Amino acid sequence: MFDDLRDLYQEVILDHGRKPRNFRRLEDADRVARGDNPMCGDRLELFLKLAPDGSIADAAFQGRGCAISTASASLLTETVKGKSQEAAHALSDQFRTLAMTGACPECGATLADEMERLQPLSGVHEFPSRVKCATLAWHTLNAALDAAPGQIKEASSE
Amino acid sequence: MFDDLRDLYQEVILDHGRKPRNFRRLEDADRVARGDNPMCGDRLELFLKLAPDGSIADAAFQGRGCAISTASASLLTETVKGKSQEAAHALSDQFRTLAMTGACPECGATLADEMERLQPLSGVHEFPSRVKCATLAWHTLNAALDAAPGQIKEASSE
Amino acid sequence: MVGGGGVNDATLASSFDIERIRRDFPILAQTVRGKPLVFLDSGASAQKPRAVIDAMVRCMEERYANVHRGAYFLSEAATEAYEAARGAVARFLNAADPREIVFTTNSTAAINLVAHSWGRGVMQPGQAVLISELEHHANIVPWQLLRDDKGIALRVARVTDSGEIDLDDVAAKLADGKVGLVAMAHMSNVLGTVAPVERIIRMAQAAGAKVLLDGSQAAVHRRVDMQALGADFYVFTGHKLYGPTGIGVLWARLEHQERMPPFLGGGDMISMVTMERSEWAPPPAKFEAGTPPIIEAVGLHAAIDYVSAIGMPAIEAHERQLVDHAMRRLTDIDGLTLLGRAQDRGGVFAFALDNAHPHDLATLLDRAGIAVRAGRHCAEPLHSRFGVEGGTVRASFGLYTTAQEVDFLAEALTKAREFFA
Amino acid sequence: MVGGGGVNDATLASSFDIERIRRDFPILAQTVRGKPLVFLDSGASAQKPRAVIDAMVRCMEERYANVHRGAYFLSEAATEAYEAARGAVARFLNAADPREIVFTTNSTAAINLVAHSWGRGVMQPGQAVLISELEHHANIVPWQLLRDDKGIALRVARVTDSGEIDLDDVAAKLADGKVGLVAMAHMSNVLGTVAPVERIIRMAQAAGAKVLLDGSQAAVHRRVDMQALGADFYVFTGHKLYGPTGIGVLWARLEHQERMPPFLGGGDMISMVTMERSEWAPPPAKFEAGTPPIIEAVGLHAAIDYVSAIGMPAIEAHERQLVDHAMRRLTDIDGLTLLGRAQDRGGVFAFALDNAHPHDLATLLDRAGIAVRAGRHCAEPLHSRFGVEGGTVRASFGLYTTAQEVDFLAEALTKAREFFA
Ligand SMILES: Cc1ncc(COP(=O)(O)O)c(C=O)c1O
Ligand SMILES: Cc1ncc(COP(=O)(O)O)c(C=O)c1O
């Protein structure tokens, strides 16, 4: 009955949706932001720990959401670890193009591995009302990167 | 071009519209009321002088309005003079039936002469948006009869 | 499959020819993603029968002009049609007088009208408005705005675990006599609960409070009778009653309308305007500023004629059977939690599956052609009350909904649970 | 019959196939009281082309559901259509961002929104609103209500005998810097005057005032460009732009929308609701409480596509020719007094005959199949200003109006004068 949905709900998404990685509060986080999708009530909090050189040493999240938004946040935390803030920003932009269009022709090679890892989320572009589920975590990442230390920024996918 | 409108604008109406009778202020009026048709901006003031027995000794009006509302007010002042207040009330009810339906099957014989005199206004029933022009003076008459001496009552045909 | 209502229901429902009715709704013949459309979101907005569509087309093709101030044929015809719609609404609600009917944009605008005009113009600081935990945001936020603007307290009556208004709590919150207005949903858009409005009205009136009922859901599912009910304000919205968007109804007693200051200012709501001051037209024109929803009033009139021809009692009986059937089928599904089990309820079911987020579930069902809503259905506090902040999936029925569609939903839910297992 | 605009106009207008255009409007084929319909009341509300009717029918037959919160096909399609309409309006107005477009019920609701939200939430007591003598009640009464509610003064700029805004008086009334908002009609619905809005905007801004333009008439007759104009708020109403009733537009800069508190409370305008407090959705959702006019937005979109395909410059050129023609024909009639002789004017003519009350005149014209409006056209102060408290007759043109219809009106007026002689 739902076989044609295996494109959207690939095994990796169901897996990250059920058992999100880095699903915890980072008590000593340097950057924190909250994301909110009023459409479906999804909420998440994203924590970033920065290395002395400013790159992202650790990333974690908490919150509630659908399989797609949870998997997206989970994959995000795995993908941005070790990245410079600029690279994380760039990745976020590329991911949003991917989620909205299903492809990212101008993504270039710089973050090719990371984009490949995020590829399973690209199926969402066929479901206009679900794109925001996939991008929520990434909006929140941008907000966290822009936040001042100690401040908690709010992001929304609407 | 407008020949079929001779039903509505009979000569007697055009005449009363152009040269309204009793078109003056009654300085020593016992009853006064104002009538207002917000639809077309028509306004009139109706004055009644009562005889010792309570009947209507004199009636006059002032104001501005279309041919139909002016003619109706003019004919009203002529028709109610000498009537008891009850008879004036009854005539007002009958006239409104005439204006809305074009006839008054239950009018009976009591006020037959008066109704005959008002007959030229019956054509208005074919013009729904104009019925209020014809009835404004009569609404105002009812208000004047209900007014306390010295009070100025407001009536509206809407 | 005969419903709880017994013989009477069965008789009524047997005269209810569902196949003929479905043919009246052009959109129901659609396929969605290659599957027949199973539309279970009528609680959000209902589909439109051919009669409504045709009436609107005829209005635009044959009888259209602005209303009220035109002394020519088309304007007179449009005015007549607009006022005839008012008359039809009055009869539908069994109002005492057509002037009790104010046309608005939707239920939301109707409640806001009361909150602004009655709330700010007639109520006094220190008084309170009593709502309940199960309200739609349209019956929460306007009162919050009033509270923050005018110092009128907002009280919230509890909802029991079975999803019913806690009448003891209502009594307690009315006890000090400070509640000026009780504003409650006649039927919940999430739980399906039909509130015991007769009792609530008696309790409110004994405590000196006026009553506004949000009939957005109830008026679609049952016959409502203003003269029997005795409330003070009643609202509903055209698009849920098989009519067009862009039109809603406020029923308000004339004596209340007289006391209420105008809300929106503009054309048609005045009797006299100078730059210094204006005078207001008599009710209901006083509350209908500007060009009204003329085409929409004609559409709503046709919708009311449509449901009236079928008969509200027949619609209610059909729905009762569906509700009983859905109750059996949904409670059979492993891992499914239903929100609310009110005794008196209509065809709205909100539920959660243990292993699927509502949004994922809705996407799955959509692929099977089943249209349901996921989220908090504009009733966030109610979802918090039941500890389902993440939302629910809601299936809601219209008069065209069939038992087969309910079966189809139940099967899809079972398969969805396997999908996410 | 070539208009004042010269060659350019003539070229544009020659590509304007009036017969084809008239066939697009089903109602124009009607006869009224046995005579062909001559519809000269488009200023009150315009007729609807087939394209608008069809779009609304298609929406209801094929793509209808409630918007925004549905994760299923029909709701996604309806949401897309609704937001596409917003985009079309943004392009029509050349707005910088579709989020500057707020859908309302009509112009009246849009002006009231600004009066409530900006007027009560952002303006300060002691400030003033400056309007003019020629405003429609929709742009008078909301400011009177604000004045009486919040102690914000109302100033009224004079209109000259030729029916133009007296700019010296505007300057004088702006001089003390207390005017917070200038709210004026872009085009008068009685005199046809097109206001010199660019100058007024510059004067207002120099005096520190924001500017709201009531484009209810202007947006129908000319291309308006938000980015070129530089106003702060702009409103228009769907039904005058050949679209359905029940929908209007407020264009408001995002920075203003951010500062404005919400007006109506309810679903879709919130991002979070608890009983204690709520948070607002970002603009423009913040101002669109409740189920929006979905079918009407689709209809308005079709109307905008329709006029855009013809081209606003071509529509304007056609109208300019008609206006010149009407000016010649009407001023030829003995005993006819025309209200206003503005240099820059659109196709709206209000006039009085010396021996006929406007209402009687309208009834006569109606018998000849000519639909005109009699009264004060929701501009009572303007009629007092010109000493015509009894009202005027107004003929107003649409893009389907022909020179022959103007001739027909002129002949009928001459005969009407004889009738009442
Ligand atoms: C100049 C002007 N402003 C405002 C309005 C009000 O428009 P609506 O009745 O659609 O709100 C009109 C039309 O009636 C108008 O001509
Ligand atoms: C109970 C209830 N109240 C109010 C509303 C608001 O209706 P509308 O959006 O048409 O204003 C709804 C529907 O959304 C509802 O179900």
PDB file of N, CA and C in Angstrom, chain B residues 61-110:
ATOM      1  N   PHE B  61     -45.182  69.985   6.327  1.00  0.00           N
ATOM      2  CA  PHE B  61     -43.857  69.324   6.346  1.00  0.00           C
ATOM      3  C   PHE B  61     -42.837  70.208   5.650  1.00  0.00           C
ATOM      4  N   GLN B  62     -41.592  69.890   5.924  1.00  0.00           N
ATOM      5  CA  GLN B  62     -40.466  70.509   5.235  1.00  0.00           C
ATOM      6  C   GLN B  62     -39.415  69.450   4.982  1.00  0.00           C
ATOM      7  N   GLY B  63     -38.517  69.731   4.072  1.00  0.00           N
ATOM      8  CA  GLY B  63     -37.440  68.770   3.864  1.00  0.00           C
ATOM      9  C   GLY B  63     -37.070  68.661   2.403  1.00  0.00           C
ATOM     10  N   ARG B  64     -36.282  67.648   2.108  1.00  0.00           N
ATOM     11  CA  ARG B  64     -35.874  67.446   0.721  1.00  0.00           C
ATOM     12  C   ARG B  64     -36.101  65.986   0.383  1.00  0.00           C
ATOM     13  N   GLY B  65     -36.383  65.734  -0.872  1.00  0.00           N
ATOM     14  CA  GLY B  65     -36.614  64.356  -1.258  1.00  0.00           C
ATOM     15  C   GLY B  65     -36.920  64.261  -2.729  1.00  0.00           C
ATOM     16  N   CYS B  66     -37.074  63.052  -3.181  1.00  0.00           N
ATOM     17  CA  CYS B  66     -37.381  62.821  -4.584  1.00  0.00           C
ATOM     18  C   CYS B  66     -38.852  63.146  -4.836  1.00  0.00           C
ATOM     19  N   ALA B  67     -39.270  63.089  -6.068  1.00  0.00           N
ATOM     20  CA  ALA B  67     -40.642  63.393  -6.424  1.00  0.00           C
ATOM     21  C   ALA B  67     -41.606  62.507  -5.650  1.00  0.00           C
ATOM     22  N   ILE B  68     -41.248  61.251  -5.504  1.00  0.00           N
ATOM     23  CA  ILE B  68     -42.177  60.317  -4.865  1.00  0.00           C
ATOM     24  C   ILE B  68     -42.308  60.590  -3.376  1.00  0.00           C
ATOM     25  N   SER B  69     -41.189  60.811  -2.710  1.00  0.00           N
ATOM     26  CA  SER B  69     -41.302  61.040  -1.270  1.00  0.00           C
ATOM     27  C   SER B  69     -41.942  62.403  -1.017  1.00  0.00           C
ATOM     28  N   THR B  70     -41.645  63.388  -1.848  1.00  0.00           N
ATOM     29  CA  THR B  70     -42.252  64.701  -1.666  1.00  0.00           C
ATOM     30  C   THR B  70     -43.760  64.641  -1.926  1.00  0.00           C
ATOM     31  N   ALA B  71     -44.138  63.994  -3.006  1.00  0.00           N
ATOM     32  CA  ALA B  71     -45.560  63.877  -3.323  1.00  0.00           C
ATOM     33  C   ALA B  71     -46.294  63.107  -2.229  1.00  0.00           C
ATOM     34  N   SER B  72     -45.649  62.087  -1.725  1.00  0.00           N
ATOM     35  CA  SER B  72     -46.284  61.277  -0.684  1.00  0.00           C
ATOM     36  C   SER B  72     -46.513  62.115   0.572  1.00  0.00           C
ATOM     37  N   ALA B  73     -45.515  62.907   0.935  1.00  0.00           N
ATOM     38  CA  ALA B  73     -45.656  63.755   2.121  1.00  0.00           C
ATOM     39  C   ALA B  73     -46.723  64.815   1.888  1.00  0.00           C
ATOM     40  N   SER B  74     -46.718  65.376   0.704  1.00  0.00           N
ATOM     41  CA  SER B  74     -47.692  66.412   0.378  1.00  0.00           C
ATOM     42  C   SER B  74     -49.115  65.853   0.447  1.00  0.00           C
ATOM     43  N   LEU B  75     -49.324  64.707  -0.177  1.00  0.00           N
ATOM     44  CA  LEU B  75     -50.645  64.072  -0.143  1.00  0.00           C
ATOM     45  C   LEU B  75     -51.030  63.694   1.280  1.00  0.00           C
ATOM     46  N   LEU B  76     -50.041  63.265   2.054  1.00  0.00           N
ATOM     47  CA  LEU B  76     -50.303  62.906   3.447  1.00  0.00           C
ATOM     48  C   LEU B  76     -50.891  64.096   4.201  1.00  0.00           C
ATOM     49  N   THR B  77     -50.225  65.246   4.092  1.00  0.00           N
ATOM     50  CA  THR B  77     -50.706  66.393   4.872  1.00  0.00           C
ATOM     51  C   THR B  77     -52.133  66.747   4.482  1.00  0.00           C
ATOM     52  N   GLU B  78     -52.427  66.623   3.195  1.00  0.00           N
ATOM     53  CA  GLU B  78     -53.803  66.920   2.762  1.00  0.00           C
ATOM     54  C   GLU B  78     -54.801  65.911   3.311  1.00  0.00           C
ATOM     55  N   THR B  79     -54.361  64.643   3.353  1.00  0.00           N
ATOM     56  CA  THR B  79     -55.317  63.573   3.670  1.00  0.00           C
ATOM     57  C   THR B  79     -55.609  63.452   5.158  1.00  0.00           C
ATOM     58  N   VAL B  80     -54.613  63.744   5.998  1.00  0.00           N
ATOM     59  CA  VAL B  80     -54.846  63.484   7.430  1.00  0.00           C
ATOM     60  C   VAL B  80     -55.536  64.642   8.134  1.00  0.00           C
ATOM     61  N   LYS B  81     -55.570  65.779   7.486  1.00  0.00           N
ATOM     62  CA  LYS B  81     -56.190  66.935   8.146  1.00  0.00           C
ATOM     63  C   LYS B  81     -57.640  66.606   8.517  1.00  0.00           C
ATOM     64  N   GLY B  82     -57.997  66.828   9.785  1.00  0.00           N
ATOM     65  CA  GLY B  82     -59.352  66.576  10.236  1.00  0.00           C
ATOM     66  C   GLY B  82     -59.574  65.171  10.767  1.00  0.00           C
ATOM     67  N   LYS B  83     -58.578  64.291  10.543  1.00  0.00           N
ATOM     68  CA  LYS B  83     -58.718  62.897  11.008  1.00  0.00           C
ATOM     69  C   LYS B  83     -58.433  62.789  12.503  1.00  0.00           C
ATOM     70  N   SER B  84     -59.064  61.808  13.138  1.00  0.00           N
ATOM     71  CA  SER B  84     -58.682  61.452  14.501  1.00  0.00           C
ATOM     72  C   SER B  84     -57.316  60.767  14.445  1.00  0.00           C
ATOM     73  N   GLN B  85     -56.634  60.723  15.573  1.00  0.00           N
ATOM     74  CA  GLN B  85     -55.312  60.084  15.575  1.00  0.00           C
ATOM     75  C   GLN B  85     -55.414  58.604  15.210  1.00  0.00           C
ATOM     76  N   GLU B  86     -56.468  57.949  15.669  1.00  0.00           N
ATOM     77  CA  GLU B  86     -56.634  56.528  15.358  1.00  0.00           C
ATOM     78  C   GLU B  86     -56.814  56.339  13.855  1.00  0.00           C
ATOM     79  N   ALA B  87     -57.656  57.191  13.279  1.00  0.00           N
ATOM     80  CA  ALA B  87     -57.904  57.075  11.839  1.00  0.00           C
ATOM     81  C   ALA B  87     -56.606  57.331  11.064  1.00  0.00           C
ATOM     82  N   ALA B  88     -55.800  58.283  11.532  1.00  0.00           N
ATOM     83  CA  ALA B  88     -54.533  58.581  10.856  1.00  0.00           C
ATOM     84  C   ALA B  88     -53.598  57.378  10.924  1.00  0.00           C
ATOM     85  N   HIS B  89     -53.534  56.759  12.102  1.00  0.00           N
ATOM     86  CA  HIS B  89     -52.732  55.541  12.263  1.00  0.00           C
ATOM     87  C   HIS B  89     -53.206  54.455  11.300  1.00  0.00           C
ATOM     88  N   ALA B  90     -54.504  54.272  11.250  1.00  0.00           N
ATOM     89  CA  ALA B  90     -55.067  53.223  10.395  1.00  0.00           C
ATOM     90  C   ALA B  90     -54.754  53.511   8.935  1.00  0.00           C
ATOM     91  N   LEU B  91     -54.882  54.760   8.555  1.00  0.00           N
ATOM     92  CA  LEU B  91     -54.605  55.142   7.167  1.00  0.00           C
ATOM     93  C   LEU B  91     -53.142  54.865   6.826  1.00  0.00           C
ATOM     94  N   SER B  92     -52.272  55.153   7.770  1.00  0.00           N
ATOM     95  CA  SER B  92     -50.841  54.939   7.563  1.00  0.00           C
ATOM     96  C   SER B  92     -50.552  53.462   7.304  1.00  0.00           C
ATOM     97  N   ASP B  93     -51.175  52.599   8.091  1.00  0.00           N
ATOM     98  CA  ASP B  93     -50.979  51.154   7.889  1.00  0.00           C
ATOM     99  C   ASP B  93     -51.476  50.734   6.515  1.00  0.00           C
ATOM    100  N   GLN B  94     -52.649  51.242   6.178  1.00  0.00           N
ATOM    101  CA  GLN B  94     -53.238  50.870   4.889  1.00  0.00           C
ATOM    102  C   GLN B  94     -52.372  51.374   3.744  1.00  0.00           C
ATOM    103  N   PHE B  95     -51.877  52.590   3.882  1.00  0.00           N
ATOM    104  CA  PHE B  95     -51.057  53.129   2.805  1.00  0.00           C
ATOM    105  C   PHE B  95     -49.796  52.286   2.607  1.00  0.00           C
ATOM    106  N   ARG B  96     -49.224  51.846   3.706  1.00  0.00           N
ATOM    107  CA  ARG B  96     -48.003  51.053   3.543  1.00  0.00           C
ATOM    108  C   ARG B  96     -48.275  49.731   2.833  1.00  0.00           C
ATOM    109  N   THR B  97     -49.425  49.144   3.121  1.00  0.00           N
ATOM    110  CA  THR B  97     -49.801  47.939   2.375  1.00  0.00           C
ATOM    111  C   THR B  97     -49.936  48.249   0.884  1.00  0.00           C
ATOM    112  N   LEU B  98     -50.577  49.371   0.593  1.00  0.00           N
ATOM    113  CA  LEU B  98     -50.766  49.791  -0.799  1.00  0.00           C
ATOM    114  C   LEU B  98     -49.419  49.970  -1.507  1.00  0.00           C
ATOM    115  N   ALA B  99     -48.498  50.631  -0.828  1.00  0.00           N
ATOM    116  CA  ALA B  99     -47.207  50.931  -1.447  1.00  0.00           C
ATOM    117  C   ALA B  99     -46.391  49.664  -1.667  1.00  0.00           C
ATOM    118  N   MET B 100     -46.535  48.710  -0.754  1.00  0.00           N
ATOM    119  CA  MET B 100     -45.719  47.507  -0.878  1.00  0.00           C
ATOM    120  C   MET B 100     -46.309  46.490  -1.839  1.00  0.00           C
ATOM    121  N   THR B 101     -47.649  46.474  -1.942  1.00  0.00           N
ATOM    122  CA  THR B 101     -48.279  45.410  -2.738  1.00  0.00           C
ATOM    123  C   THR B 101     -49.033  45.953  -3.949  1.00  0.00           C
ATOM    124  N   GLY B 102     -49.299  47.251  -3.972  1.00  0.00           N
ATOM    125  CA  GLY B 102     -50.046  47.815  -5.089  1.00  0.00           C
ATOM    126  C   GLY B 102     -51.544  47.773  -4.876  1.00  0.00           C
ATOM    127  N   ALA B 103     -51.971  47.132  -3.803  1.00  0.00           N
ATOM    128  CA  ALA B 103     -53.409  47.055  -3.530  1.00  0.00           C
ATOM    129  C   ALA B 103     -53.598  46.928  -2.027  1.00  0.00           C
ATOM    130  N   CYS B 104     -54.819  47.045  -1.590  1.00  0.00           N
ATOM    131  CA  CYS B 104     -55.094  46.870  -0.166  1.00  0.00           C
ATOM    132  C   CYS B 104     -56.454  46.203  -0.023  1.00  0.00           C
ATOM    133  N   PRO B 105     -56.494  44.898  -0.301  1.00  0.00           N
ATOM    134  CA  PRO B 105     -57.787  44.193  -0.354  1.00  0.00           C
ATOM    135  C   PRO B 105     -58.552  44.286   0.964  1.00  0.00           C
ATOM    136  N   GLU B 106     -57.843  44.395   2.071  1.00  0.00           N
ATOM    137  CA  GLU B 106     -58.549  44.389   3.352  1.00  0.00           C
ATOM    138  C   GLU B 106     -58.760  45.785   3.906  1.00  0.00           C
ATOM    139  N   CYS B 107     -58.661  46.763   3.042  1.00  0.00           N
ATOM    140  CA  CYS B 107     -58.738  48.126   3.539  1.00  0.00           C
ATOM    141  C   CYS B 107     -60.143  48.522   3.995  1.00  0.00           C
ATOM    142  N   GLY B 108     -61.140  47.880   3.436  1.00  0.00           N
ATOM    143  CA  GLY B 108     -62.500  48.190   3.854  1.00  0.00           C
ATOM    144  C   GLY B 108     -62.944  49.558   3.353  1.00  0.00           C
ATOM    145  N   ALA B 109     -64.117  49.947   3.813  1.00  0.00           N
ATOM    146  CA  ALA B 109     -64.733  51.146   3.254  1.00  0.00           C
ATOM    147  C   ALA B 109     -64.470  52.397   4.078  1.00  0.00           C
ATOM    148  N   THR B 110     -64.023  52.217   5.317  1.00  0.00           N
ATOM    149  CA  THR B 110     -63.921  53.362   6.220  1.00  0.00           C
ATOM    150  C   THR B 110     -63.120  54.513   5.626  1.00  0.00           C
TER     151      THR B 110
END
